[in-house]
Every structure is written in structure tokens, then in C-alpha cells.
C-alpha positions as CSV (number, residue, x, y, z in Angstrom):
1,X,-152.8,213.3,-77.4
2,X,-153.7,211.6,-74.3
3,X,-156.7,213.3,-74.1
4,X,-157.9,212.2,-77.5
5,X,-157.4,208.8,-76.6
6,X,-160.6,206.3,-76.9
7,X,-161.0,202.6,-75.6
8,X,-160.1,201.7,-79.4
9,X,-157.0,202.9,-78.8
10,X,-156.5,200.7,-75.8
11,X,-155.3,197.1,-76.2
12,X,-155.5,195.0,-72.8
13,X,-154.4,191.8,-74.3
14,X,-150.9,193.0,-75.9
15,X,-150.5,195.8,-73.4
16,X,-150.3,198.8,-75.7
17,X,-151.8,202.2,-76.2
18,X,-152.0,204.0,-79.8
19,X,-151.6,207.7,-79.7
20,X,-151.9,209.6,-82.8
21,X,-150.1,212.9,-84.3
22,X,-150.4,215.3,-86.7
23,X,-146.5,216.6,-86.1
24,X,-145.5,215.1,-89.2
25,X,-144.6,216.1,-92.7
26,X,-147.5,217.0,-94.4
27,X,-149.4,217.3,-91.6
28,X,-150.9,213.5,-91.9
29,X,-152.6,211.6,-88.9
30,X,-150.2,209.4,-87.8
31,X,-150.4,206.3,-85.6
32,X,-148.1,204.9,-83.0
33,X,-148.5,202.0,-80.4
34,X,-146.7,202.4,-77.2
35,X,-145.9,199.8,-74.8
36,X,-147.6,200.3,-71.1
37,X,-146.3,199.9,-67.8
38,X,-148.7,198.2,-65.2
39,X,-149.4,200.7,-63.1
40,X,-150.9,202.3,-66.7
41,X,-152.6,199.1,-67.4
42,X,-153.7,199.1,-63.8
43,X,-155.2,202.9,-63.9
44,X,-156.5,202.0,-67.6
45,X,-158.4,198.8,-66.6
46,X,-159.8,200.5,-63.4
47,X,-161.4,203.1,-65.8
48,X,-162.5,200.4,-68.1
49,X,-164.4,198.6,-65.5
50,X,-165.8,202.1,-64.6
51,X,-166.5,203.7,-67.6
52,X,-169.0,205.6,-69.2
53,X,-170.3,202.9,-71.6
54,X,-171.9,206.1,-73.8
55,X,-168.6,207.6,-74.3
56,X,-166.2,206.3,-76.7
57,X,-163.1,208.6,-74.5
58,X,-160.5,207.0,-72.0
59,X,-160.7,210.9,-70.1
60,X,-163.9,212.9,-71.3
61,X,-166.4,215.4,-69.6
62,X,-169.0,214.6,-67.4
63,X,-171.4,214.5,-70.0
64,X,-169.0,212.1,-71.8
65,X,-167.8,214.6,-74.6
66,X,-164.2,215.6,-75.5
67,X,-162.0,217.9,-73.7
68,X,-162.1,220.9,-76.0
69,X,-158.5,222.4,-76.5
70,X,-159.5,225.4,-73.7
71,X,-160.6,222.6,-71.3
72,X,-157.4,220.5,-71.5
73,X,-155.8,223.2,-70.5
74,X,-157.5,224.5,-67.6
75,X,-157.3,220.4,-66.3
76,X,-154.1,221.0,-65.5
77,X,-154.5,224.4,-64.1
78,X,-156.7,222.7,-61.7
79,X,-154.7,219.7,-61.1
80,X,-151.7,222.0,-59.9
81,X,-153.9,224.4,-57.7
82,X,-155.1,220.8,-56.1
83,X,-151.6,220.3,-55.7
84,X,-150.8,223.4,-54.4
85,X,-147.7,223.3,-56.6
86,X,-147.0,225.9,-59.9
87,X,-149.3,225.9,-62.8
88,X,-147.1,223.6,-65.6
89,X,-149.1,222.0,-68.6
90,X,-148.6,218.4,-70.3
91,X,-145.9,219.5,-72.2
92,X,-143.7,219.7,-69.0
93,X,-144.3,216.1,-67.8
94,X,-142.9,215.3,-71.2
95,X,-139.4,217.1,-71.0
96,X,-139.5,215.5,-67.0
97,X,-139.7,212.3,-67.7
98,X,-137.5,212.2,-70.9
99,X,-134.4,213.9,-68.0
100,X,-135.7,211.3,-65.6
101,X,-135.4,208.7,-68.1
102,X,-131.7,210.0,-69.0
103,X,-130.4,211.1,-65.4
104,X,-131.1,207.1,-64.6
105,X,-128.6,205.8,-67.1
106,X,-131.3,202.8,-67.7
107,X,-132.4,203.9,-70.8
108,X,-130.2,205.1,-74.3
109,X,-131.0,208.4,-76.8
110,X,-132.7,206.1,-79.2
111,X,-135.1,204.3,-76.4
112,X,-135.9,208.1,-75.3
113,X,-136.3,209.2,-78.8
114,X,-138.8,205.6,-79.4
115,X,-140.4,206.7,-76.5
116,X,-141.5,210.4,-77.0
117,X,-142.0,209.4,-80.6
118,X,-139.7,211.7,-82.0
119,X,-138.0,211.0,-85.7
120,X,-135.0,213.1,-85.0
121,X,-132.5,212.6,-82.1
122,X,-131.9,216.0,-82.0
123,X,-135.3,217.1,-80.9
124,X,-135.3,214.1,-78.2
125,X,-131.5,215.6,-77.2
126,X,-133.1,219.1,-76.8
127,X,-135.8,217.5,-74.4
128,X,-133.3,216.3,-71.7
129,X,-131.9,218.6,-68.9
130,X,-129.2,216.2,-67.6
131,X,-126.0,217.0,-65.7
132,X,-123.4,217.6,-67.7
133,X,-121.0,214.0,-67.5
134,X,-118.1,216.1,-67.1
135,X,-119.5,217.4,-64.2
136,X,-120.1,214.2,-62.3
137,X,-116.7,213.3,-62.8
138,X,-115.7,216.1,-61.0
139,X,-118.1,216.1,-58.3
140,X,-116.5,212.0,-57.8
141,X,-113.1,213.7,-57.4
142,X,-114.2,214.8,-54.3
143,X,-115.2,211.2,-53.2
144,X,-111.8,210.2,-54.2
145,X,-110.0,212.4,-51.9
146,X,-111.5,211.6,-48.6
147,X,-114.8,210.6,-47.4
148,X,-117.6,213.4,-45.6
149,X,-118.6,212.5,-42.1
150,X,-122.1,213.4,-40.9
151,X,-120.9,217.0,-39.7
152,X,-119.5,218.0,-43.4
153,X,-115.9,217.8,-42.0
154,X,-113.9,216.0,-44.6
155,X,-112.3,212.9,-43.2
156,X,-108.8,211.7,-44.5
């Protein structure tokens, strides 16, 4: 979706960006405006002030066409071997930030579900590798019974 973005889809004034989706029933475009941080508004201005005035695309070829579907995903391939980290696609960054998002505790189901534009909490819920809560209480048990010194020796 990102890559399918154009400047029209951009609003500097009200900070937002409008993606659009075919994932819905009946297979209908769909429109929705998402609110943008400012180091997005930072990075989106920067290519606004350098854009390609021929090109109607926020992220587009040299020649100023659209990524084709094979293209998007060799971007990333490149991107990771750059890197020097493993090959993931755009997909993963989604399912990272959504556990990010969670693991923080700054941020409800429903914000996360708003957020990745999802219409069931379910699917949003499905997205989010988090530590189980029972867990941390356990793991604070320990914290309770004495404190850790720098040389793993518990301390009483």
C-alpha cells in the first residue's frame, strides 16, 4: 500500500496519509486516513521538496513509474542485503510494530486494531507476539525475593 501511495494521498496541513485496500468484502477500494508521526512528516516533506515533479508517486522508479508487484519485492531484498540482516518483506514490519506497539503497554487492542486498519480484533490479536502476562508476573517473583548484584549472585 505504501508503495501505491501518490502526493494526493499526502495531506501536510492536517498531517495524514490515505492508504487504500482492496481486503474488504467484495473486494471494493477502500480508503483510510492515518495520522502521521513527524519523523513521517519529516521524511514525507523532505521527498516533497525533492520530488520528481513528473511523477504523481511518494516512492516510484527512476523513471518515475510504479513499483510493479516483482519490484516491490526485490526493494526489500535489497534493503536487507544493505543491511546485511535476513531477507523479511513489508509484511514483517507490520506484525513488529503491532508487538512493539503491545509489549509497550502505551497503546490498547482497539488503537492497534485502528492502526493496522483491521475490522476484526481477532486478526489484530493474531498479529501481536507479546509475552504472555502470566509470565511477567512470574519473572517479578524473582524481583520480589531478593535483588541480583552485578555478578548474578542473588542478594538477600
Amino acid at each position: 500500500e505504501v508503495l501505491n501511495l501518490t502526493w494526493e494521498d499526502v495531506n501536510f496541513e492536517f498531517r495524514w496519509v490515505r492508504l487504500w485496500t482492496r481486503k474488504r468484502r467484495g473486494g471494493e477500494l477502500q480508503e483510510d486516513k492515518l495520522a502521521r508521526t513527524d519523523t513521517l512528516y519529516d521524511v514525507l516533506r523532505h521527498r516533497w521538496d525533492n520530488r520528481d515533479k513528473t511523477s504523481p508517486y511518494v516512492f516510484h522508479n527512476d523513471d518515475g513509474s510504479q513499483y510493479t508487484y516483482i519490484e516491490k519485492r526485490y526493494t526489500m531484498r535489497g534493503l536487507c542485503r544493505k543491511a546485511g540482516v535476513k531477507p523479511f518483506g513489508f509484511h514483517a514490519i507490520r506484525h513488529h510494530v503491532a508487538s512493539i506497539l503491545a509489549d509497550s503497554g502505551k497503546a490498547s487492542l482497539s488503537q492497534i486494531q485502528k492502526m493496522l486498519r483491521h475490522r476484526r480484533v481477532t486478526t489484530t490479536d493474531g498479529y501481536i507476539k507479546t509475552l504472555d502476562p502470566q509470565l511477567r508476573q512470574v519473572a517479578n517473583v524473582l524481583d520480589e525475593c531478593g535483588k541480583v548484584d552485578k555478578k548474578l549472585k542473588v542478594v538477600r
